[in-house]
Amino acid sequence: QLQLVESGGGLVQPGGSLRLSCAASGFTLDAYAIGWFRQAPGKEREGVSCISSSGGSTNYADSAKGRFTISRDNAKSTVYLQMNSLKPKDTAIYYCAAKLMYGNRCPRVYEYEYWGQGTQVTVSS
Protein backbone atom coordinates (compact mmCIF):
# COMPACT_ATOMS: atom_id res chain seq x y z
CA GLN A 1 0.00 0.00 0.00
CA LEU A 2 1.41 3.34 -1.02
CA GLN A 3 1.45 5.91 1.74
CA LEU A 4 2.94 9.29 2.44
CA VAL A 5 3.53 10.27 6.04
CA GLU A 6 4.28 13.82 7.09
CA SER A 7 6.03 14.69 10.32
CA GLY A 8 7.86 17.56 11.96
CA GLY A 9 4.97 19.91 12.60
CA GLY A 10 4.36 21.58 15.91
CA LEU A 11 4.08 24.84 17.77
CA VAL A 12 6.78 27.42 17.12
CA GLN A 13 7.18 31.09 17.93
CA PRO A 14 7.23 33.72 15.19
CA GLY A 15 10.66 33.83 13.65
CA GLY A 16 11.33 30.22 14.48
CA SER A 17 12.02 27.26 12.23
CA LEU A 18 10.64 23.83 11.55
CA ARG A 19 11.64 21.05 9.20
CA LEU A 20 8.82 18.97 7.81
CA SER A 21 9.43 15.50 6.45
CA CYS A 22 7.43 13.53 3.92
CA ALA A 23 8.30 9.84 4.03
CA ALA A 24 7.11 7.22 1.59
CA SER A 25 5.88 3.84 2.67
CA GLY A 26 5.37 1.01 0.25
CA PHE A 27 7.28 2.62 -2.58
CA THR A 28 10.40 4.60 -3.26
CA LEU A 29 10.17 8.26 -4.03
CA ASP A 30 12.94 8.54 -6.59
CA ALA A 31 10.57 8.50 -9.56
CA TYR A 32 8.06 10.85 -8.00
CA ALA A 33 7.71 14.58 -8.03
CA ILE A 34 6.68 15.83 -4.60
CA GLY A 35 4.68 18.85 -3.64
CA TRP A 36 3.97 20.52 -0.33
CA PHE A 37 0.60 22.14 0.22
CA ARG A 38 -1.08 23.80 3.17
CA GLN A 39 -4.57 24.61 4.28
CA ALA A 40 -5.45 27.08 6.99
CA PRO A 41 -8.85 27.07 8.71
CA GLY A 42 -11.48 28.61 6.49
CA LYS A 43 -9.12 28.91 3.55
CA GLU A 44 -8.51 26.96 0.40
CA ARG A 45 -5.58 24.65 0.02
CA GLU A 46 -2.57 26.34 -1.51
CA GLY A 47 0.62 25.07 -3.01
CA VAL A 48 3.77 25.88 -1.09
CA SER A 49 6.59 24.20 -2.94
CA CYS A 50 7.46 21.30 -5.20
CA ILE A 51 10.50 19.37 -6.31
CA SER A 52 10.90 17.30 -9.44
CA SER A 53 11.80 13.63 -9.26
CA SER A 54 15.32 14.44 -10.40
CA GLY A 55 15.63 17.16 -7.81
CA GLY A 56 16.77 19.49 -10.55
CA SER A 57 13.72 21.70 -10.46
CA THR A 58 12.04 23.36 -7.51
CA ASN A 59 9.22 25.85 -7.30
CA TYR A 60 8.00 28.03 -4.45
CA ALA A 61 4.92 30.06 -3.79
CA ASP A 62 5.65 33.75 -3.37
CA SER A 63 4.80 33.41 0.31
CA ALA A 64 7.54 30.80 0.71
CA LYS A 65 10.32 32.26 -1.37
CA GLY A 66 13.40 33.14 0.61
CA ARG A 67 12.13 31.41 3.74
CA PHE A 68 11.37 27.80 2.79
CA THR A 69 13.64 25.25 1.15
CA ILE A 70 12.52 21.96 -0.33
CA SER A 71 14.95 19.08 -0.70
CA ARG A 72 14.91 15.35 -1.14
CA ASP A 73 16.91 12.33 -0.04
CA ASN A 74 15.93 9.53 -2.38
CA ALA A 75 18.03 7.02 -0.45
CA LYS A 76 15.71 7.63 2.49
CA SER A 77 12.59 8.07 0.35
CA THR A 78 12.02 11.34 2.13
CA VAL A 79 11.38 14.91 1.04
CA TYR A 80 11.94 17.79 3.41
CA LEU A 81 10.56 21.29 3.74
CA GLN A 82 12.80 23.52 5.81
CA MET A 83 10.80 26.49 7.02
CA ASN A 84 12.59 29.48 8.49
CA SER A 85 11.43 32.89 9.70
CA LEU A 86 7.98 31.49 10.33
CA LYS A 87 5.05 33.87 10.63
CA PRO A 88 1.62 33.44 12.20
CA LYS A 89 0.11 33.38 8.72
CA ASP A 90 2.08 30.19 8.04
CA THR A 91 -0.20 28.41 10.51
CA ALA A 92 -1.92 25.58 8.65
CA ILE A 93 -2.04 21.86 8.11
CA TYR A 94 0.78 20.95 5.75
CA TYR A 95 0.38 18.10 3.30
CA CYS A 96 2.74 16.42 0.92
CA ALA A 97 1.67 14.83 -2.34
CA ALA A 98 3.34 12.64 -4.93
CA LYS A 99 3.08 12.15 -8.67
CA LEU A 100 4.94 9.51 -10.68
CA MET A 101 6.81 11.77 -13.04
CA TYR A 102 10.27 11.42 -14.49
CA GLY A 103 12.21 14.42 -15.54
CA ASN A 104 12.65 17.93 -14.43
CA ARG A 105 9.32 19.55 -13.85
CA CYS A 106 6.71 19.81 -11.14
CA PRO A 107 3.18 18.48 -11.65
CA ARG A 108 0.07 20.58 -11.83
CA VAL A 109 -2.03 20.34 -8.69
CA TYR A 110 -4.63 18.05 -10.26
CA GLU A 111 -1.94 15.60 -11.37
CA TYR A 112 -0.88 14.52 -7.90
CA GLU A 113 -1.80 10.91 -7.20
CA TYR A 114 -1.03 10.33 -3.54
CA TRP A 115 -1.57 12.54 -0.53
CA GLY A 116 -0.48 12.34 3.06
CA GLN A 117 -2.66 12.96 6.09
CA GLY A 118 -1.01 16.22 7.02
CA THR A 119 0.90 17.69 9.91
CA GLN A 120 -0.16 20.73 11.90
CA VAL A 121 2.08 23.79 11.99
CA THR A 122 1.15 26.51 14.45
CA VAL A 123 3.11 29.74 14.64
CA SER A 124 2.19 31.69 17.72
CA SER A 125 3.75 33.49 20.64
PDB file of N, CA and C in Angstrom, residues 1-91:
ATOM      1  N   GLN A   1       0.853  -1.178   0.000  1.00  0.00           N
ATOM      2  CA  GLN A   1       0.000   0.000   0.000  1.00  0.00           C
ATOM      3  C   GLN A   1       0.897   1.239   0.000  1.00  0.00           C
ATOM      4  N   LEU A   2       0.594   2.151  -0.896  1.00  0.00           N
ATOM      5  CA  LEU A   2       1.405   3.344  -1.018  1.00  0.00           C
ATOM      6  C   LEU A   2       0.907   4.398  -0.048  1.00  0.00           C
ATOM      7  N   GLN A   3       1.817   4.892   0.770  1.00  0.00           N
ATOM      8  CA  GLN A   3       1.449   5.915   1.736  1.00  0.00           C
ATOM      9  C   GLN A   3       2.515   6.990   1.820  1.00  0.00           C
ATOM     10  N   LEU A   4       2.050   8.186   2.118  1.00  0.00           N
ATOM     11  CA  LEU A   4       2.941   9.293   2.441  1.00  0.00           C
ATOM     12  C   LEU A   4       2.656   9.696   3.877  1.00  0.00           C
ATOM     13  N   VAL A   5       3.696   9.908   4.644  1.00  0.00           N
ATOM     14  CA  VAL A   5       3.526  10.275   6.044  1.00  0.00           C
ATOM     15  C   VAL A   5       4.330  11.534   6.325  1.00  0.00           C
ATOM     16  N   GLU A   6       3.610  12.578   6.730  1.00  0.00           N
ATOM     17  CA  GLU A   6       4.276  13.822   7.086  1.00  0.00           C
ATOM     18  C   GLU A   6       4.609  13.834   8.578  1.00  0.00           C
ATOM     19  N   SER A   7       5.663  14.517   8.921  1.00  0.00           N
ATOM     20  CA  SER A   7       6.029  14.686  10.323  1.00  0.00           C
ATOM     21  C   SER A   7       6.826  15.976  10.456  1.00  0.00           C
ATOM     22  N   GLY A   8       7.028  16.386  11.705  1.00  0.00           N
ATOM     23  CA  GLY A   8       7.855  17.559  11.960  1.00  0.00           C
ATOM     24  C   GLY A   8       7.084  18.814  12.299  1.00  0.00           C
ATOM     25  N   GLY A   9       5.763  18.748  12.225  1.00  0.00           N
ATOM     26  CA  GLY A   9       4.973  19.907  12.596  1.00  0.00           C
ATOM     27  C   GLY A   9       4.996  20.147  14.098  1.00  0.00           C
ATOM     28  N   GLY A  10       4.418  21.275  14.493  1.00  0.00           N
ATOM     29  CA  GLY A  10       4.365  21.583  15.908  1.00  0.00           C
ATOM     30  C   GLY A  10       4.084  23.047  16.136  1.00  0.00           C
ATOM     31  N   LEU A  11       4.283  23.458  17.370  1.00  0.00           N
ATOM     32  CA  LEU A  11       4.084  24.844  17.769  1.00  0.00           C
ATOM     33  C   LEU A  11       5.441  25.539  17.815  1.00  0.00           C
ATOM     34  N   VAL A  12       5.518  26.674  17.163  1.00  0.00           N
ATOM     35  CA  VAL A  12       6.776  27.418  17.125  1.00  0.00           C
ATOM     36  C   VAL A  12       6.457  28.907  17.237  1.00  0.00           C
ATOM     37  N   GLN A  13       7.369  29.645  17.806  1.00  0.00           N
ATOM     38  CA  GLN A  13       7.180  31.086  17.929  1.00  0.00           C
ATOM     39  C   GLN A  13       7.487  31.788  16.614  1.00  0.00           C
ATOM     40  N   PRO A  14       6.896  32.940  16.401  1.00  0.00           N
ATOM     41  CA  PRO A  14       7.233  33.717  15.188  1.00  0.00           C
ATOM     42  C   PRO A  14       8.738  33.925  15.091  1.00  0.00           C
ATOM     43  N   GLY A  15       9.235  33.752  13.878  1.00  0.00           N
ATOM     44  CA  GLY A  15      10.663  33.834  13.648  1.00  0.00           C
ATOM     45  C   GLY A  15      11.395  32.519  13.785  1.00  0.00           C
ATOM     46  N   GLY A  16      10.719  31.519  14.282  1.00  0.00           N
ATOM     47  CA  GLY A  16      11.333  30.220  14.477  1.00  0.00           C
ATOM     48  C   GLY A  16      11.369  29.383  13.217  1.00  0.00           C
ATOM     49  N   SER A  17      11.854  28.157  13.372  1.00  0.00           N
ATOM     50  CA  SER A  17      12.024  27.255  12.235  1.00  0.00           C
ATOM     51  C   SER A  17      11.452  25.882  12.537  1.00  0.00           C
ATOM     52  N   LEU A  18      11.056  25.222  11.495  1.00  0.00           N
ATOM     53  CA  LEU A  18      10.637  23.825  11.553  1.00  0.00           C
ATOM     54  C   LEU A  18      11.107  23.135  10.288  1.00  0.00           C
ATOM     55  N   ARG A  19      11.359  21.833  10.394  1.00  0.00           N
ATOM     56  CA  ARG A  19      11.636  21.049   9.202  1.00  0.00           C
ATOM     57  C   ARG A  19      10.599  19.945   9.105  1.00  0.00           C
ATOM     58  N   LEU A  20       9.824  20.006   8.060  1.00  0.00           N
ATOM     59  CA  LEU A  20       8.817  18.973   7.809  1.00  0.00           C
ATOM     60  C   LEU A  20       9.443  17.867   6.972  1.00  0.00           C
ATOM     61  N   SER A  21       8.988  16.649   7.227  1.00  0.00           N
ATOM     62  CA  SER A  21       9.427  15.497   6.448  1.00  0.00           C
ATOM     63  C   SER A  21       8.226  14.819   5.817  1.00  0.00           C
ATOM     64  N   CYS A  22       8.441  14.304   4.643  1.00  0.00           N
ATOM     65  CA  CYS A  22       7.430  13.526   3.924  1.00  0.00           C
ATOM     66  C   CYS A  22       8.087  12.203   3.558  1.00  0.00           C
ATOM     67  N   ALA A  23       7.683  11.138   4.233  1.00  0.00           N
ATOM     68  CA  ALA A  23       8.304   9.840   4.032  1.00  0.00           C
ATOM     69  C   ALA A  23       7.352   8.917   3.283  1.00  0.00           C
ATOM     70  N   ALA A  24       7.905   8.166   2.364  1.00  0.00           N
ATOM     71  CA  ALA A  24       7.113   7.221   1.589  1.00  0.00           C
ATOM     72  C   ALA A  24       7.138   5.846   2.229  1.00  0.00           C
ATOM     73  N   SER A  25       5.998   5.209   2.177  1.00  0.00           N
ATOM     74  CA  SER A  25       5.881   3.840   2.673  1.00  0.00           C
ATOM     75  C   SER A  25       5.259   2.994   1.585  1.00  0.00           C
ATOM     76  N   GLY A  26       5.902   1.890   1.272  1.00  0.00           N
ATOM     77  CA  GLY A  26       5.365   1.011   0.252  1.00  0.00           C
ATOM     78  C   GLY A  26       5.878   1.287  -1.142  1.00  0.00           C
ATOM     79  N   PHE A  27       6.665   2.329  -1.289  1.00  0.00           N
ATOM     80  CA  PHE A  27       7.285   2.617  -2.577  1.00  0.00           C
ATOM     81  C   PHE A  27       8.464   3.549  -2.333  1.00  0.00           C
ATOM     82  N   THR A  28       9.271   3.671  -3.360  1.00  0.00           N
ATOM     83  CA  THR A  28      10.402   4.601  -3.259  1.00  0.00           C
ATOM     84  C   THR A  28      10.049   5.875  -4.004  1.00  0.00           C
ATOM     85  N   LEU A  29      10.565   6.946  -3.507  1.00  0.00           N
ATOM     86  CA  LEU A  29      10.170   8.257  -4.028  1.00  0.00           C
ATOM     87  C   LEU A  29      10.981   8.722  -5.234  1.00  0.00           C
ATOM     88  N   ASP A  30      11.993   7.976  -5.623  1.00  0.00           N
ATOM     89  CA  ASP A  30      12.941   8.535  -6.586  1.00  0.00           C
ATOM     90  C   ASP A  30      12.335   8.835  -7.951  1.00  0.00           C
ATOM     91  N   ALA A  31      11.202   8.218  -8.276  1.00  0.00           N
ATOM     92  CA  ALA A  31      10.571   8.496  -9.561  1.00  0.00           C
ATOM     93  C   ALA A  31       9.380   9.447  -9.435  1.00  0.00           C
ATOM     94  N   TYR A  32       9.223  10.023  -8.264  1.00  0.00           N
ATOM     95  CA  TYR A  32       8.059  10.852  -7.997  1.00  0.00           C
ATOM     96  C   TYR A  32       8.429  12.316  -7.778  1.00  0.00           C
ATOM     97  N   ALA A  33       7.659  13.170  -8.406  1.00  0.00           N
ATOM     98  CA  ALA A  33       7.709  14.581  -8.032  1.00  0.00           C
ATOM     99  C   ALA A  33       6.881  14.765  -6.769  1.00  0.00           C
ATOM    100  N   ILE A  34       7.336  15.630  -5.898  1.00  0.00           N
ATOM    101  CA  ILE A  34       6.685  15.832  -4.603  1.00  0.00           C
ATOM    102  C   ILE A  34       6.322  17.294  -4.423  1.00  0.00           C
ATOM    103  N   GLY A  35       5.123  17.496  -3.949  1.00  0.00           N
ATOM    104  CA  GLY A  35       4.684  18.851  -3.639  1.00  0.00           C
ATOM    105  C   GLY A  35       4.294  18.989  -2.184  1.00  0.00           C
ATOM    106  N   TRP A  36       4.463  20.165  -1.658  1.00  0.00           N
ATOM    107  CA  TRP A  36       3.973  20.517  -0.329  1.00  0.00           C
ATOM    108  C   TRP A  36       2.830  21.517  -0.494  1.00  0.00           C
ATOM    109  N   PHE A  37       1.767  21.276   0.246  1.00  0.00           N
ATOM    110  CA  PHE A  37       0.599  22.135   0.221  1.00  0.00           C
ATOM    111  C   PHE A  37       0.227  22.466   1.662  1.00  0.00           C
ATOM    112  N   ARG A  38      -0.596  23.481   1.828  1.00  0.00           N
ATOM    113  CA  ARG A  38      -1.078  23.798   3.169  1.00  0.00           C
ATOM    114  C   ARG A  38      -2.510  24.305   3.091  1.00  0.00           C
ATOM    115  N   GLN A  39      -3.195  24.117   4.189  1.00  0.00           N
ATOM    116  CA  GLN A  39      -4.572  24.609   4.280  1.00  0.00           C
ATOM    117  C   GLN A  39      -4.810  25.154   5.673  1.00  0.00           C
ATOM    118  N   ALA A  40      -5.133  26.415   5.726  1.00  0.00           N
ATOM    119  CA  ALA A  40      -5.450  27.076   6.988  1.00  0.00           C
ATOM    120  C   ALA A  40      -6.960  27.019   7.208  1.00  0.00           C
ATOM    121  N   PRO A  41      -7.406  27.123   8.438  1.00  0.00           N
ATOM    122  CA  PRO A  41      -8.848  27.073   8.714  1.00  0.00           C
ATOM    123  C   PRO A  41      -9.602  28.128   7.916  1.00  0.00           C
ATOM    124  N   GLY A  42     -10.650  27.687   7.244  1.00  0.00           N
ATOM    125  CA  GLY A  42     -11.482  28.606   6.492  1.00  0.00           C
ATOM    126  C   GLY A  42     -10.903  29.062   5.173  1.00  0.00           C
ATOM    127  N   LYS A  43      -9.764  28.502   4.806  1.00  0.00           N
ATOM    128  CA  LYS A  43      -9.121  28.910   3.550  1.00  0.00           C
ATOM    129  C   LYS A  43      -8.947  27.716   2.625  1.00  0.00           C
ATOM    130  N   GLU A  44      -8.746  28.024   1.370  1.00  0.00           N
ATOM    131  CA  GLU A  44      -8.512  26.960   0.403  1.00  0.00           C
ATOM    132  C   GLU A  44      -7.075  26.439   0.512  1.00  0.00           C
ATOM    133  N   ARG A  45      -6.924  25.212   0.076  1.00  0.00           N
ATOM    134  CA  ARG A  45      -5.584  24.652   0.016  1.00  0.00           C
ATOM    135  C   ARG A  45      -4.725  25.428  -0.972  1.00  0.00           C
ATOM    136  N   GLU A  46      -3.484  25.634  -0.619  1.00  0.00           N
ATOM    137  CA  GLU A  46      -2.573  26.344  -1.515  1.00  0.00           C
ATOM    138  C   GLU A  46      -1.262  25.580  -1.641  1.00  0.00           C
ATOM    139  N   GLY A  47      -0.682  25.682  -2.795  1.00  0.00           N
ATOM    140  CA  GLY A  47       0.616  25.072  -3.015  1.00  0.00           C
ATOM    141  C   GLY A  47       1.707  25.895  -2.364  1.00  0.00           C
ATOM    142  N   VAL A  48       2.656  25.219  -1.765  1.00  0.00           N
ATOM    143  CA  VAL A  48       3.766  25.878  -1.095  1.00  0.00           C
ATOM    144  C   VAL A  48       5.061  25.708  -1.882  1.00  0.00           C
ATOM    145  N   SER A  49       5.334  24.474  -2.258  1.00  0.00           N
ATOM    146  CA  SER A  49       6.591  24.201  -2.939  1.00  0.00           C
ATOM    147  C   SER A  49       6.502  22.851  -3.624  1.00  0.00           C
ATOM    148  N   CYS A  50       7.372  22.617  -4.586  1.00  0.00           N
ATOM    149  CA  CYS A  50       7.460  21.298  -5.195  1.00  0.00           C
ATOM    150  C   CYS A  50       8.885  21.052  -5.662  1.00  0.00           C
ATOM    151  N   ILE A  51       9.186  19.777  -5.830  1.00  0.00           N
ATOM    152  CA  ILE A  51      10.498  19.372  -6.313  1.00  0.00           C
ATOM    153  C   ILE A  51      10.306  18.240  -7.310  1.00  0.00           C
ATOM    154  N   SER A  52      11.006  18.331  -8.412  1.00  0.00           N
ATOM    155  CA  SER A  52      10.897  17.299  -9.438  1.00  0.00           C
ATOM    156  C   SER A  52      11.543  16.007  -8.959  1.00  0.00           C
ATOM    157  N   SER A  53      11.252  14.918  -9.664  1.00  0.00           N
ATOM    158  CA  SER A  53      11.804  13.625  -9.259  1.00  0.00           C
ATOM    159  C   SER A  53      13.325  13.625  -9.326  1.00  0.00           C
ATOM    160  N   SER A  54      13.867  14.369 -10.276  1.00  0.00           N
ATOM    161  CA  SER A  54      15.320  14.440 -10.400  1.00  0.00           C
ATOM    162  C   SER A  54      15.949  15.346  -9.351  1.00  0.00           C
ATOM    163  N   GLY A  55      15.112  16.181  -8.743  1.00  0.00           N
ATOM    164  CA  GLY A  55      15.633  17.163  -7.810  1.00  0.00           C
ATOM    165  C   GLY A  55      16.193  18.395  -8.493  1.00  0.00           C
ATOM    166  N   GLY A  56      16.165  18.380  -9.822  1.00  0.00           N
ATOM    167  CA  GLY A  56      16.769  19.485 -10.548  1.00  0.00           C
ATOM    168  C   GLY A  56      15.894  20.706 -10.683  1.00  0.00           C
ATOM    169  N   SER A  57      14.628  20.563 -10.349  1.00  0.00           N
ATOM    170  CA  SER A  57      13.715  21.695 -10.463  1.00  0.00           C
ATOM    171  C   SER A  57      12.919  21.844  -9.184  1.00  0.00           C
ATOM    172  N   THR A  58      12.855  23.058  -8.684  1.00  0.00           N
ATOM    173  CA  THR A  58      12.044  23.358  -7.509  1.00  0.00           C
ATOM    174  C   THR A  58      11.238  24.622  -7.780  1.00  0.00           C
ATOM    175  N   ASN A  59      10.061  24.661  -7.204  1.00  0.00           N
ATOM    176  CA  ASN A  59       9.216  25.845  -7.301  1.00  0.00           C
ATOM    177  C   ASN A  59       8.736  26.236  -5.911  1.00  0.00           C
ATOM    178  N   TYR A  60       8.496  27.530  -5.739  1.00  0.00           N
ATOM    179  CA  TYR A  60       8.004  28.027  -4.454  1.00  0.00           C
ATOM    180  C   TYR A  60       6.888  29.029  -4.686  1.00  0.00           C
ATOM    181  N   ALA A  61       5.913  29.002  -3.811  1.00  0.00           N
ATOM    182  CA  ALA A  61       4.919  30.064  -3.793  1.00  0.00           C
ATOM    183  C   ALA A  61       5.610  31.354  -3.349  1.00  0.00           C
ATOM    184  N   ASP A  62       5.051  32.476  -3.755  1.00  0.00           N
ATOM    185  CA  ASP A  62       5.654  33.754  -3.371  1.00  0.00           C
ATOM    186  C   ASP A  62       5.777  33.876  -1.852  1.00  0.00           C
ATOM    187  N   SER A  63       4.801  33.317  -1.148  1.00  0.00           N
ATOM    188  CA  SER A  63       4.803  33.409   0.313  1.00  0.00           C
ATOM    189  C   SER A  63       5.932  32.604   0.945  1.00  0.00           C
ATOM    190  N   ALA A  64       6.495  31.670   0.182  1.00  0.00           N
ATOM    191  CA  ALA A  64       7.542  30.795   0.714  1.00  0.00           C
ATOM    192  C   ALA A  64       8.941  31.172   0.242  1.00  0.00           C
ATOM    193  N   LYS A  65       9.019  31.931  -0.801  1.00  0.00           N
ATOM    194  CA  LYS A  65      10.324  32.257  -1.375  1.00  0.00           C
ATOM    195  C   LYS A  65      11.211  32.986  -0.374  1.00  0.00           C
ATOM    196  N   GLY A  66      12.441  32.529  -0.290  1.00  0.00           N
ATOM    197  CA  GLY A  66      13.399  33.141   0.606  1.00  0.00           C
ATOM    198  C   GLY A  66      13.340  32.646   2.039  1.00  0.00           C
ATOM    199  N   ARG A  67      12.272  31.917   2.370  1.00  0.00           N
ATOM    200  CA  ARG A  67      12.131  31.414   3.743  1.00  0.00           C
ATOM    201  C   ARG A  67      12.092  29.883   3.809  1.00  0.00           C
ATOM    202  N   PHE A  68      11.529  29.252   2.798  1.00  0.00           N
ATOM    203  CA  PHE A  68      11.373  27.797   2.789  1.00  0.00           C
ATOM    204  C   PHE A  68      12.319  27.188   1.764  1.00  0.00           C
ATOM    205  N   THR A  69      12.785  25.994   2.070  1.00  0.00           N
ATOM    206  CA  THR A  69      13.637  25.247   1.150  1.00  0.00           C
ATOM    207  C   THR A  69      13.168  23.808   1.082  1.00  0.00           C
ATOM    208  N   ILE A  70      12.914  23.349  -0.128  1.00  0.00           N
ATOM    209  CA  ILE A  70      12.520  21.959  -0.331  1.00  0.00           C
ATOM    210  C   ILE A  70      13.735  21.164  -0.779  1.00  0.00           C
ATOM    211  N   SER A  71      13.834  19.934  -0.303  1.00  0.00           N
ATOM    212  CA  SER A  71      14.949  19.079  -0.698  1.00  0.00           C
ATOM    213  C   SER A  71      14.495  17.627  -0.613  1.00  0.00           C
ATOM    214  N   ARG A  72      15.283  16.752  -1.187  1.00  0.00           N
ATOM    215  CA  ARG A  72      14.909  15.345  -1.140  1.00  0.00           C
ATOM    216  C   ARG A  72      16.132  14.470  -0.920  1.00  0.00           C
ATOM    217  N   ASP A  73      15.901  13.355  -0.246  1.00  0.00           N
ATOM    218  CA  ASP A  73      16.911  12.332  -0.037  1.00  0.00           C
ATOM    219  C   ASP A  73      16.296  11.036  -0.541  1.00  0.00           C
ATOM    220  N   ASN A  74      16.561  10.711  -1.785  1.00  0.00           N
ATOM    221  CA  ASN A  74      15.930   9.533  -2.380  1.00  0.00           C
ATOM    222  C   ASN A  74      16.369   8.239  -1.699  1.00  0.00           C
ATOM    223  N   ALA A  75      17.564   8.215  -1.157  1.00  0.00           N
ATOM    224  CA  ALA A  75      18.029   7.015  -0.452  1.00  0.00           C
ATOM    225  C   ALA A  75      17.158   6.726   0.763  1.00  0.00           C
ATOM    226  N   LYS A  76      16.591   7.782   1.334  1.00  0.00           N
ATOM    227  CA  LYS A  76      15.705   7.627   2.491  1.00  0.00           C
ATOM    228  C   LYS A  76      14.238   7.737   2.107  1.00  0.00           C
ATOM    229  N   SER A  77      13.961   7.888   0.819  1.00  0.00           N
ATOM    230  CA  SER A  77      12.586   8.071   0.346  1.00  0.00           C
ATOM    231  C   SER A  77      11.872   9.155   1.135  1.00  0.00           C
ATOM    232  N   THR A  78      12.552  10.260   1.313  1.00  0.00           N
ATOM    233  CA  THR A  78      12.019  11.343   2.127  1.00  0.00           C
ATOM    234  C   THR A  78      12.274  12.687   1.440  1.00  0.00           C
ATOM    235  N   VAL A  79      11.265  13.526   1.522  1.00  0.00           N
ATOM    236  CA  VAL A  79      11.376  14.907   1.045  1.00  0.00           C
ATOM    237  C   VAL A  79      11.189  15.814   2.249  1.00  0.00           C
ATOM    238  N   TYR A  80      11.960  16.882   2.275  1.00  0.00           N
ATOM    239  CA  TYR A  80      11.938  17.790   3.407  1.00  0.00           C
ATOM    240  C   TYR A  80      11.466  19.181   2.982  1.00  0.00           C
ATOM    241  N   LEU A  81      10.883  19.873   3.930  1.00  0.00           N
ATOM    242  CA  LEU A  81      10.564  21.286   3.745  1.00  0.00           C
ATOM    243  C   LEU A  81      11.111  22.023   4.962  1.00  0.00           C
ATOM    244  N   GLN A  82      12.215  22.709   4.752  1.00  0.00           N
ATOM    245  CA  GLN A  82      12.801  23.521   5.808  1.00  0.00           C
ATOM    246  C   GLN A  82      12.126  24.876   5.800  1.00  0.00           C
ATOM    247  N   MET A  83      11.549  25.230   6.922  1.00  0.00           N
ATOM    248  CA  MET A  83      10.803  26.488   7.017  1.00  0.00           C
ATOM    249  C   MET A  83      11.461  27.384   8.060  1.00  0.00           C
ATOM    250  N   ASN A  84      11.942  28.515   7.609  1.00  0.00           N
ATOM    251  CA  ASN A  84      12.588  29.483   8.494  1.00  0.00           C
ATOM    252  C   ASN A  84      11.785  30.768   8.558  1.00  0.00           C
ATOM    253  N   SER A  85      12.100  31.585   9.539  1.00  0.00           N
ATOM    254  CA  SER A  85      11.427  32.889   9.696  1.00  0.00           C
ATOM    255  C   SER A  85       9.913  32.732   9.639  1.00  0.00           C
ATOM    256  N   LEU A  86       9.410  31.795  10.379  1.00  0.00           N
ATOM    257  CA  LEU A  86       7.981  31.491  10.335  1.00  0.00           C
ATOM    258  C   LEU A  86       7.148  32.642  10.876  1.00  0.00           C
ATOM    259  N   LYS A  87       5.980  32.793  10.275  1.00  0.00           N
ATOM    260  CA  LYS A  87       5.053  33.866  10.631  1.00  0.00           C
ATOM    261  C   LYS A  87       3.717  33.256  11.050  1.00  0.00           C
ATOM    262  N   PRO A  88       2.938  33.969  11.816  1.00  0.00           N
ATOM    263  CA  PRO A  88       1.622  33.436  12.199  1.00  0.00           C
ATOM    264  C   PRO A  88       0.771  33.035  11.002  1.00  0.00           C
ATOM    265  N   LYS A  89       0.911  33.724   9.887  1.00  0.00           N
ATOM    266  CA  LYS A  89       0.105  33.378   8.718  1.00  0.00           C
ATOM    267  C   LYS A  89       0.564  32.075   8.060  1.00  0.00           C
ATOM    268  N   ASP A  90       1.665  31.515   8.515  1.00  0.00           N
ATOM    269  CA  ASP A  90       2.080  30.191   8.042  1.00  0.00           C
ATOM    270  C   ASP A  90       1.340  29.065   8.760  1.00  0.00           C
ATOM    271  N   THR A  91       0.565  29.406   9.758  1.00  0.00           N
ATOM    272  CA  THR A  91      -0.197  28.407  10.506  1.00  0.00           C
ATOM    273  C   THR A  91      -1.182  27.697   9.589  1.00  0.00           C
TER     274      THR A  91
END
